[in-house]
Amino acid sequence: MIERYVLDLQEVDETQVAVVGGKGAHLGGLSRIEGIRVPDGFCVTTDAFRRIMAEAPSIDDQLDRLSRLDPDDREAIRTLSARIRRTIEGIALPDDLAAAITRALTRLGEQSGYAVRSSATAEDLPTASFAGQQDTYLNVVGPTAVLQHISRCWASLFTERAVAYRRRNGIDHRTVRMAVVVQRMVFPHAAGILFTADPLTGNRKVATVDAGFGLGEALVSGLVNPDVFKVRDGEIVAKAVAAKQRAVRARPTGGTEEVTIDPRRQEEPALTDAQVVRLVELGRRIEAHFGRPQDIEWCLLDDDFQMVQSRPITTLFPAPETGDQENHVYVSVGHGQMMTDPMKPLGLSMWQLTALVPMHSAGGRLFVDVTRRLASPASRAGLLDALGKDDQLIRDALETVLDRDGFVPSLPDADPGRPPAGAPVPIETDPAIIAGLIERSQASIAALGRDIRTKSGPALFDFLLEAFEEHKRILGDPLNFQAIMAGMDATRWLNDKLLEWLGEKNAADTLTLSAPGNVTSEMGLALLDVADVIRPHPDVVASLEGVEDEGFLDDLAKLPGGAEARDAIEDYLDRYGMRCIGEIDITRPRWRERPSTLVPAVLDHVRNFEPGAAERRFEHGRRKARQKEQDLLSRLRTLPDGERKADEAKRMIDRLRTFIGYREYPKYGIVSRYFVYKQALLAEAERMVRAGVLAEKEDVFHLTFQEFHDVVRSNQVDDRLIQERKDAFRSYHALTPPRVLTSDGEAVAGVYRRDDVPAGALIGVPVSAGTVEGRARVVLDLAGADLAAGDILVTACTDPGWTPLFVGIAGLVTEVGGLMTHGAVIAREYGLPAVVGVERATRLIRDGQRIRVHGTDGYVEILP
């Protein structure tokens, strides 16, 4: 293969990232778009970089050491990165390479000023922009200086920030190559950045222009505030002109300098309105060429725009694909399921296939299209009421969308006199109803387990499609909904009426304590019983403290008391091993598959509790609820018409105690079935691995259910697709899923409209009454939790997999949730003051800070 060290920009396009890096490839693509001007220049290719790296064999050893460093050892990374950069900058350019670069400069003009810009093969990509991670040098004059700065660009592949960025994005240092772009300098009147989608809201129909005088470096470096223009459909819809006191200009002898703007011009706009609209038109042309929203650096020279860079905007949350041009409004499923992490394709498709309503995927998350329900006045009111009770921010965001004229069409009600579709009919307060529902669910799961054992190959997938229909039949049983709603409605009735009659907030919270039949709260208490078995055996405790892999259960049997401890853990896994954090994603490892996940919680219980804590805790809650009931009824009887009010309250308390525990059971049934599905699918994946079709069984997690079915039928798999899915899944972790999303790509944020909280307090939803003060433990991963008695758990969201932590904490704060989401239900059962839906709680509250949680009034104070 003939190595080419220099390519003119007109010779390359966006398909040649491996040759000229992301920046060079995009500039080559830009130069090919009709009507788009790009400064003349050339690329020093990755072949040149490889040649230079080969000149210093010691770099291989240094890269080996770099890959082995602890990602948290910043000092070691800083030292080794600096050594690698010095090595690269010290390599003399081979004569033929230097000559090729010099010839290219001669064609463009040796003594012109040039921008010398790094262009790595892992930058300006759809999933990782790497913006600002490598170096750019402006107004470099003369061949000697250009050659020197090319070496600096190569070395900048190993700045500390670039190394850390690659580690965070899972990119191997050895796989990245550096090209360099050399372009004629443009000395503009104005420069700036054009985002073809609003970078704050994500709205694809709104372009944002940042503009300042002189070189764009003044904006990028934060030297000045830019003028900001927002453009929609060819019109400026918002404009803010800043006072621009400084600018960056090129020096005649090379380099740049800061200059002061004439005071008479400082508050002039850097662009006219007509220029702004014309710039956005050019941006739309560029966006259409690359097929996604772009972050474009531009310069204005003599009323002519030149583009000096274009990269994908990687921070935008993608909108679901609809196939039409209509407006759509989507609500996040993850916020209701208390799992906002991205899901893998198999997990997404399995949830879609077993859900009772159609769901759309975007950014690794699931959304429900609520446009039609918002369009009808009757269904709109019911939807806003239902969602608002669980998540006030979703309701406010939807109302924000509704306030925009014409975005959601208004449709007449089909029959204004009929009750809303799906409204559950009240049922009797009868514990036998719950017993019957649970019995039917368990029988169905047992039958599923029996019948699936004989299925394999394509027949397995046909069987599963039928099983999904049974899954939905049980979940959609009207009696199931009636039982769930009975407990929820009783909670709301008691809170509303007791506030009205007695002035007492959230009275139902105490009445819920230790409610019978809550499978999730029982799961948390059962782990205390496991700790009781382990606590008397110090060798077992010591062994668990050193657990490093999943073989620890077999090792326990060799220790005094170990067989008993192992049996206790095994019994727990038999009952609850199908659960885990993020359990709505079938691809997540279950506790049965990874029992070491539970060990930290077990050890915390061994240290922090006395024997018999589970029974005492449950009984304490039951007594407290009973005392609360007697107190409320007694107070009600003293009121006017008190006997009637007490009788009504008593009926609702009985109803609450009968049904509220069942709120958690349907999810338990779902994940129990999911575990059966997963075991069968993994067995099929293992068969594909043995047949040489798959490299590893978990590759199927990156296929949809239908794609997996096709692989089994054809015995062929697209390895490239799997790799693309893995890369995309990794990138989705950097995206924050919105509660409400429109088809324009706009993430609509709701706000709490309250003025009854202290200044500086963090506002949320009150879901479990009481006030508690303690140390905040900000926990983002259950495996890293280190909690002591009296700590307050602060996390993004909690699904049932977090329950083992709940028995050892004093309070709860989450970023996601509502009155009836998992964390709220369990917090009430355990009597933990809790506030959920606290925006950015894990970033605003520092680990170890003292905080006060006001679970009755719905806010959190950070204490000095």
PDB file of N, CA and C in Angstrom, residues 45-99:
ATOM      1  N   THR A  45      -2.035  13.232   6.892  1.00  0.00           N
ATOM      2  CA  THR A  45      -2.849  12.054   7.160  1.00  0.00           C
ATOM      3  C   THR A  45      -2.363  11.234   8.359  1.00  0.00           C
ATOM      4  N   THR A  46      -3.189  10.262   8.726  1.00  0.00           N
ATOM      5  CA  THR A  46      -2.812   9.358   9.826  1.00  0.00           C
ATOM      6  C   THR A  46      -1.635   8.473   9.440  1.00  0.00           C
ATOM      7  N   ASP A  47      -1.375   8.292   8.130  1.00  0.00           N
ATOM      8  CA  ASP A  47      -0.165   7.567   7.725  1.00  0.00           C
ATOM      9  C   ASP A  47       1.078   8.282   8.266  1.00  0.00           C
ATOM     10  N   ALA A  48       1.058   9.612   8.215  1.00  0.00           N
ATOM     11  CA  ALA A  48       2.196  10.378   8.740  1.00  0.00           C
ATOM     12  C   ALA A  48       2.329  10.169  10.243  1.00  0.00           C
ATOM     13  N   PHE A  49       1.198  10.167  10.945  1.00  0.00           N
ATOM     14  CA  PHE A  49       1.232   9.941  12.396  1.00  0.00           C
ATOM     15  C   PHE A  49       1.811   8.559  12.718  1.00  0.00           C
ATOM     16  N   ARG A  50       1.362   7.529  11.983  1.00  0.00           N
ATOM     17  CA  ARG A  50       1.888   6.181  12.234  1.00  0.00           C
ATOM     18  C   ARG A  50       3.400   6.139  11.985  1.00  0.00           C
ATOM     19  N   ARG A  51       3.822   6.833  10.951  1.00  0.00           N
ATOM     20  CA  ARG A  51       5.261   6.879  10.631  1.00  0.00           C
ATOM     21  C   ARG A  51       6.048   7.499  11.786  1.00  0.00           C
ATOM     22  N   ILE A  52       5.518   8.561  12.343  1.00  0.00           N
ATOM     23  CA  ILE A  52       6.201   9.234  13.449  1.00  0.00           C
ATOM     24  C   ILE A  52       6.230   8.337  14.687  1.00  0.00           C
ATOM     25  N   MET A  53       5.104   7.695  14.997  1.00  0.00           N
ATOM     26  CA  MET A  53       5.049   6.835  16.178  1.00  0.00           C
ATOM     27  C   MET A  53       6.030   5.666  16.047  1.00  0.00           C
ATOM     28  N   ALA A  54       6.228   5.186  14.822  1.00  0.00           N
ATOM     29  CA  ALA A  54       7.170   4.073  14.607  1.00  0.00           C
ATOM     30  C   ALA A  54       8.613   4.502  14.828  1.00  0.00           C
ATOM     31  N   GLU A  55       8.856   5.815  14.761  1.00  0.00           N
ATOM     32  CA  GLU A  55      10.221   6.315  14.951  1.00  0.00           C
ATOM     33  C   GLU A  55      10.654   6.250  16.417  1.00  0.00           C
ATOM     34  N   ALA A  56       9.707   5.991  17.333  1.00  0.00           N
ATOM     35  CA  ALA A  56      10.024   5.976  18.775  1.00  0.00           C
ATOM     36  C   ALA A  56       9.441   4.716  19.406  1.00  0.00           C
ATOM     37  N   PRO A  57      10.156   3.580  19.328  1.00  0.00           N
ATOM     38  CA  PRO A  57       9.641   2.318  19.895  1.00  0.00           C
ATOM     39  C   PRO A  57       9.288   2.412  21.365  1.00  0.00           C
ATOM     40  N   SER A  58       9.903   3.340  22.096  1.00  0.00           N
ATOM     41  CA  SER A  58       9.626   3.450  23.534  1.00  0.00           C
ATOM     42  C   SER A  58       8.183   3.852  23.815  1.00  0.00           C
ATOM     43  N   ILE A  59       7.497   4.420  22.816  1.00  0.00           N
ATOM     44  CA  ILE A  59       6.122   4.854  23.026  1.00  0.00           C
ATOM     45  C   ILE A  59       5.222   3.658  23.321  1.00  0.00           C
ATOM     46  N   ASP A  60       5.508   2.506  22.704  1.00  0.00           N
ATOM     47  CA  ASP A  60       4.688   1.316  22.956  1.00  0.00           C
ATOM     48  C   ASP A  60       4.657   0.977  24.435  1.00  0.00           C
ATOM     49  N   ASP A  61       5.826   0.980  25.062  1.00  0.00           N
ATOM     50  CA  ASP A  61       5.881   0.675  26.494  1.00  0.00           C
ATOM     51  C   ASP A  61       5.124   1.725  27.307  1.00  0.00           C
ATOM     52  N   GLN A  62       5.255   2.978  26.901  1.00  0.00           N
ATOM     53  CA  GLN A  62       4.570   4.038  27.640  1.00  0.00           C
ATOM     54  C   GLN A  62       3.050   3.917  27.503  1.00  0.00           C
ATOM     55  N   LEU A  63       2.575   3.526  26.310  1.00  0.00           N
ATOM     56  CA  LEU A  63       1.137   3.338  26.121  1.00  0.00           C
ATOM     57  C   LEU A  63       0.633   2.152  26.935  1.00  0.00           C
ATOM     58  N   ASP A  64       1.439   1.104  27.037  1.00  0.00           N
ATOM     59  CA  ASP A  64       1.056  -0.033  27.886  1.00  0.00           C
ATOM     60  C   ASP A  64       0.864   0.424  29.323  1.00  0.00           C
ATOM     61  N   ARG A  65       1.810   1.215  29.804  1.00  0.00           N
ATOM     62  CA  ARG A  65       1.701   1.691  31.188  1.00  0.00           C
ATOM     63  C   ARG A  65       0.486   2.605  31.354  1.00  0.00           C
ATOM     64  N   LEU A  66       0.221   3.439  30.346  1.00  0.00           N
ATOM     65  CA  LEU A  66      -0.914   4.355  30.418  1.00  0.00           C
ATOM     66  C   LEU A  66      -2.227   3.584  30.520  1.00  0.00           C
ATOM     67  N   SER A  67      -2.361   2.495  29.755  1.00  0.00           N
ATOM     68  CA  SER A  67      -3.611   1.725  29.769  1.00  0.00           C
ATOM     69  C   SER A  67      -3.807   1.001  31.091  1.00  0.00           C
ATOM     70  N   ARG A  68      -2.716   0.771  31.834  1.00  0.00           N
ATOM     71  CA  ARG A  68      -2.828   0.040  33.105  1.00  0.00           C
ATOM     72  C   ARG A  68      -3.054   0.973  34.296  1.00  0.00           C
ATOM     73  N   LEU A  69      -2.927   2.271  34.103  1.00  0.00           N
ATOM     74  CA  LEU A  69      -3.057   3.201  35.226  1.00  0.00           C
ATOM     75  C   LEU A  69      -4.490   3.225  35.750  1.00  0.00           C
ATOM     76  N   ASP A  70      -4.603   3.428  37.052  1.00  0.00           N
ATOM     77  CA  ASP A  70      -5.916   3.627  37.675  1.00  0.00           C
ATOM     78  C   ASP A  70      -6.518   4.917  37.120  1.00  0.00           C
ATOM     79  N   PRO A  71      -7.745   4.866  36.579  1.00  0.00           N
ATOM     80  CA  PRO A  71      -8.363   6.079  36.011  1.00  0.00           C
ATOM     81  C   PRO A  71      -8.452   7.235  37.014  1.00  0.00           C
ATOM     82  N   ASP A  72      -8.454   6.919  38.318  1.00  0.00           N
ATOM     83  CA  ASP A  72      -8.560   7.973  39.330  1.00  0.00           C
ATOM     84  C   ASP A  72      -7.199   8.539  39.738  1.00  0.00           C
ATOM     85  N   ASP A  73      -6.103   7.940  39.251  1.00  0.00           N
ATOM     86  CA  ASP A  73      -4.759   8.408  39.615  1.00  0.00           C
ATOM     87  C   ASP A  73      -4.358   9.520  38.656  1.00  0.00           C
ATOM     88  N   ARG A  74      -4.904  10.704  38.888  1.00  0.00           N
ATOM     89  CA  ARG A  74      -4.703  11.808  37.959  1.00  0.00           C
ATOM     90  C   ARG A  74      -3.245  12.248  37.877  1.00  0.00           C
ATOM     91  N   GLU A  75      -2.540  12.176  38.986  1.00  0.00           N
ATOM     92  CA  GLU A  75      -1.141  12.599  38.972  1.00  0.00           C
ATOM     93  C   GLU A  75      -0.305  11.693  38.082  1.00  0.00           C
ATOM     94  N   ALA A  76      -0.523  10.376  38.186  1.00  0.00           N
ATOM     95  CA  ALA A  76       0.227   9.434  37.353  1.00  0.00           C
ATOM     96  C   ALA A  76      -0.119   9.623  35.878  1.00  0.00           C
ATOM     97  N   ILE A  77      -1.417   9.854  35.596  1.00  0.00           N
ATOM     98  CA  ILE A  77      -1.827  10.086  34.206  1.00  0.00           C
ATOM     99  C   ILE A  77      -1.195  11.369  33.676  1.00  0.00           C
ATOM    100  N   ARG A  78      -1.187  12.400  34.506  1.00  0.00           N
ATOM    101  CA  ARG A  78      -0.600  13.681  34.095  1.00  0.00           C
ATOM    102  C   ARG A  78       0.891  13.519  33.776  1.00  0.00           C
ATOM    103  N   THR A  79       1.609  12.812  34.624  1.00  0.00           N
ATOM    104  CA  THR A  79       3.057  12.647  34.448  1.00  0.00           C
ATOM    105  C   THR A  79       3.378  11.836  33.201  1.00  0.00           C
ATOM    106  N   LEU A  80       2.701  10.704  33.031  1.00  0.00           N
ATOM    107  CA  LEU A  80       2.996   9.829  31.901  1.00  0.00           C
ATOM    108  C   LEU A  80       2.549  10.463  30.588  1.00  0.00           C
ATOM    109  N   SER A  81       1.406  11.152  30.594  1.00  0.00           N
ATOM    110  CA  SER A  81       0.941  11.823  29.379  1.00  0.00           C
ATOM    111  C   SER A  81       1.952  12.879  28.927  1.00  0.00           C
ATOM    112  N   ALA A  82       2.474  13.638  29.880  1.00  0.00           N
ATOM    113  CA  ALA A  82       3.474  14.663  29.548  1.00  0.00           C
ATOM    114  C   ALA A  82       4.730  14.028  28.955  1.00  0.00           C
ATOM    115  N   ARG A  83       5.130  12.881  29.471  1.00  0.00           N
ATOM    116  CA  ARG A  83       6.327  12.198  28.953  1.00  0.00           C
ATOM    117  C   ARG A  83       6.095  11.733  27.515  1.00  0.00           C
ATOM    118  N   ILE A  84       4.893  11.214  27.231  1.00  0.00           N
ATOM    119  CA  ILE A  84       4.589  10.769  25.867  1.00  0.00           C
ATOM    120  C   ILE A  84       4.589  11.965  24.917  1.00  0.00           C
ATOM    121  N   ARG A  85       4.015  13.092  25.358  1.00  0.00           N
ATOM    122  CA  ARG A  85       4.000  14.282  24.489  1.00  0.00           C
ATOM    123  C   ARG A  85       5.421  14.759  24.186  1.00  0.00           C
ATOM    124  N   ARG A  86       6.288  14.766  25.207  1.00  0.00           N
ATOM    125  CA  ARG A  86       7.681  15.205  24.973  1.00  0.00           C
ATOM    126  C   ARG A  86       8.374  14.272  23.982  1.00  0.00           C
ATOM    127  N   THR A  87       8.087  12.987  24.095  1.00  0.00           N
ATOM    128  CA  THR A  87       8.701  12.030  23.178  1.00  0.00           C
ATOM    129  C   THR A  87       8.283  12.315  21.744  1.00  0.00           C
ATOM    130  N   ILE A  88       6.984  12.542  21.522  1.00  0.00           N
ATOM    131  CA  ILE A  88       6.485  12.771  20.166  1.00  0.00           C
ATOM    132  C   ILE A  88       7.023  14.081  19.597  1.00  0.00           C
ATOM    133  N   GLU A  89       7.017  15.135  20.408  1.00  0.00           N
ATOM    134  CA  GLU A  89       7.505  16.432  19.921  1.00  0.00           C
ATOM    135  C   GLU A  89       9.001  16.399  19.626  1.00  0.00           C
ATOM    136  N   GLY A  90       9.698  15.464  20.260  1.00  0.00           N
ATOM    137  CA  GLY A  90      11.147  15.375  20.053  1.00  0.00           C
ATOM    138  C   GLY A  90      11.556  14.572  18.843  1.00  0.00           C
ATOM    139  N   ILE A  91      10.616  13.952  18.143  1.00  0.00           N
ATOM    140  CA  ILE A  91      10.944  13.131  16.975  1.00  0.00           C
ATOM    141  C   ILE A  91      11.136  14.040  15.768  1.00  0.00           C
ATOM    142  N   ALA A  92      12.270  13.928  15.096  1.00  0.00           N
ATOM    143  CA  ALA A  92      12.526  14.727  13.900  1.00  0.00           C
ATOM    144  C   ALA A  92      11.698  14.199  12.737  1.00  0.00           C
ATOM    145  N   LEU A  93      11.077  15.097  11.977  1.00  0.00           N
ATOM    146  CA  LEU A  93      10.274  14.668  10.839  1.00  0.00           C
ATOM    147  C   LEU A  93      11.180  14.092   9.755  1.00  0.00           C
ATOM    148  N   PRO A  94      10.882  12.895   9.252  1.00  0.00           N
ATOM    149  CA  PRO A  94      11.655  12.342   8.126  1.00  0.00           C
ATOM    150  C   PRO A  94      11.625  13.309   6.939  1.00  0.00           C
ATOM    151  N   ASP A  95      12.692  13.306   6.142  1.00  0.00           N
ATOM    152  CA  ASP A  95      12.821  14.285   5.063  1.00  0.00           C
ATOM    153  C   ASP A  95      11.675  14.216   4.071  1.00  0.00           C
ATOM    154  N   ASP A  96      11.245  12.985   3.696  1.00  0.00           N
ATOM    155  CA  ASP A  96      10.197  12.888   2.685  1.00  0.00           C
ATOM    156  C   ASP A  96       8.864  13.406   3.208  1.00  0.00           C
ATOM    157  N   LEU A  97       8.598  13.206   4.497  1.00  0.00           N
ATOM    158  CA  LEU A  97       7.366  13.705   5.097  1.00  0.00           C
ATOM    159  C   LEU A  97       7.389  15.227   5.165  1.00  0.00           C
ATOM    160  N   ALA A  98       8.523  15.786   5.627  1.00  0.00           N
ATOM    161  CA  ALA A  98       8.640  17.247   5.706  1.00  0.00           C
ATOM    162  C   ALA A  98       8.521  17.869   4.316  1.00  0.00           C
ATOM    163  N   ALA A  99       9.078  17.194   3.311  1.00  0.00           N
ATOM    164  CA  ALA A  99       9.039  17.732   1.947  1.00  0.00           C
ATOM    165  C   ALA A  99       7.612  17.733   1.405  1.00  0.00           C
TER     166      ALA A  99
END
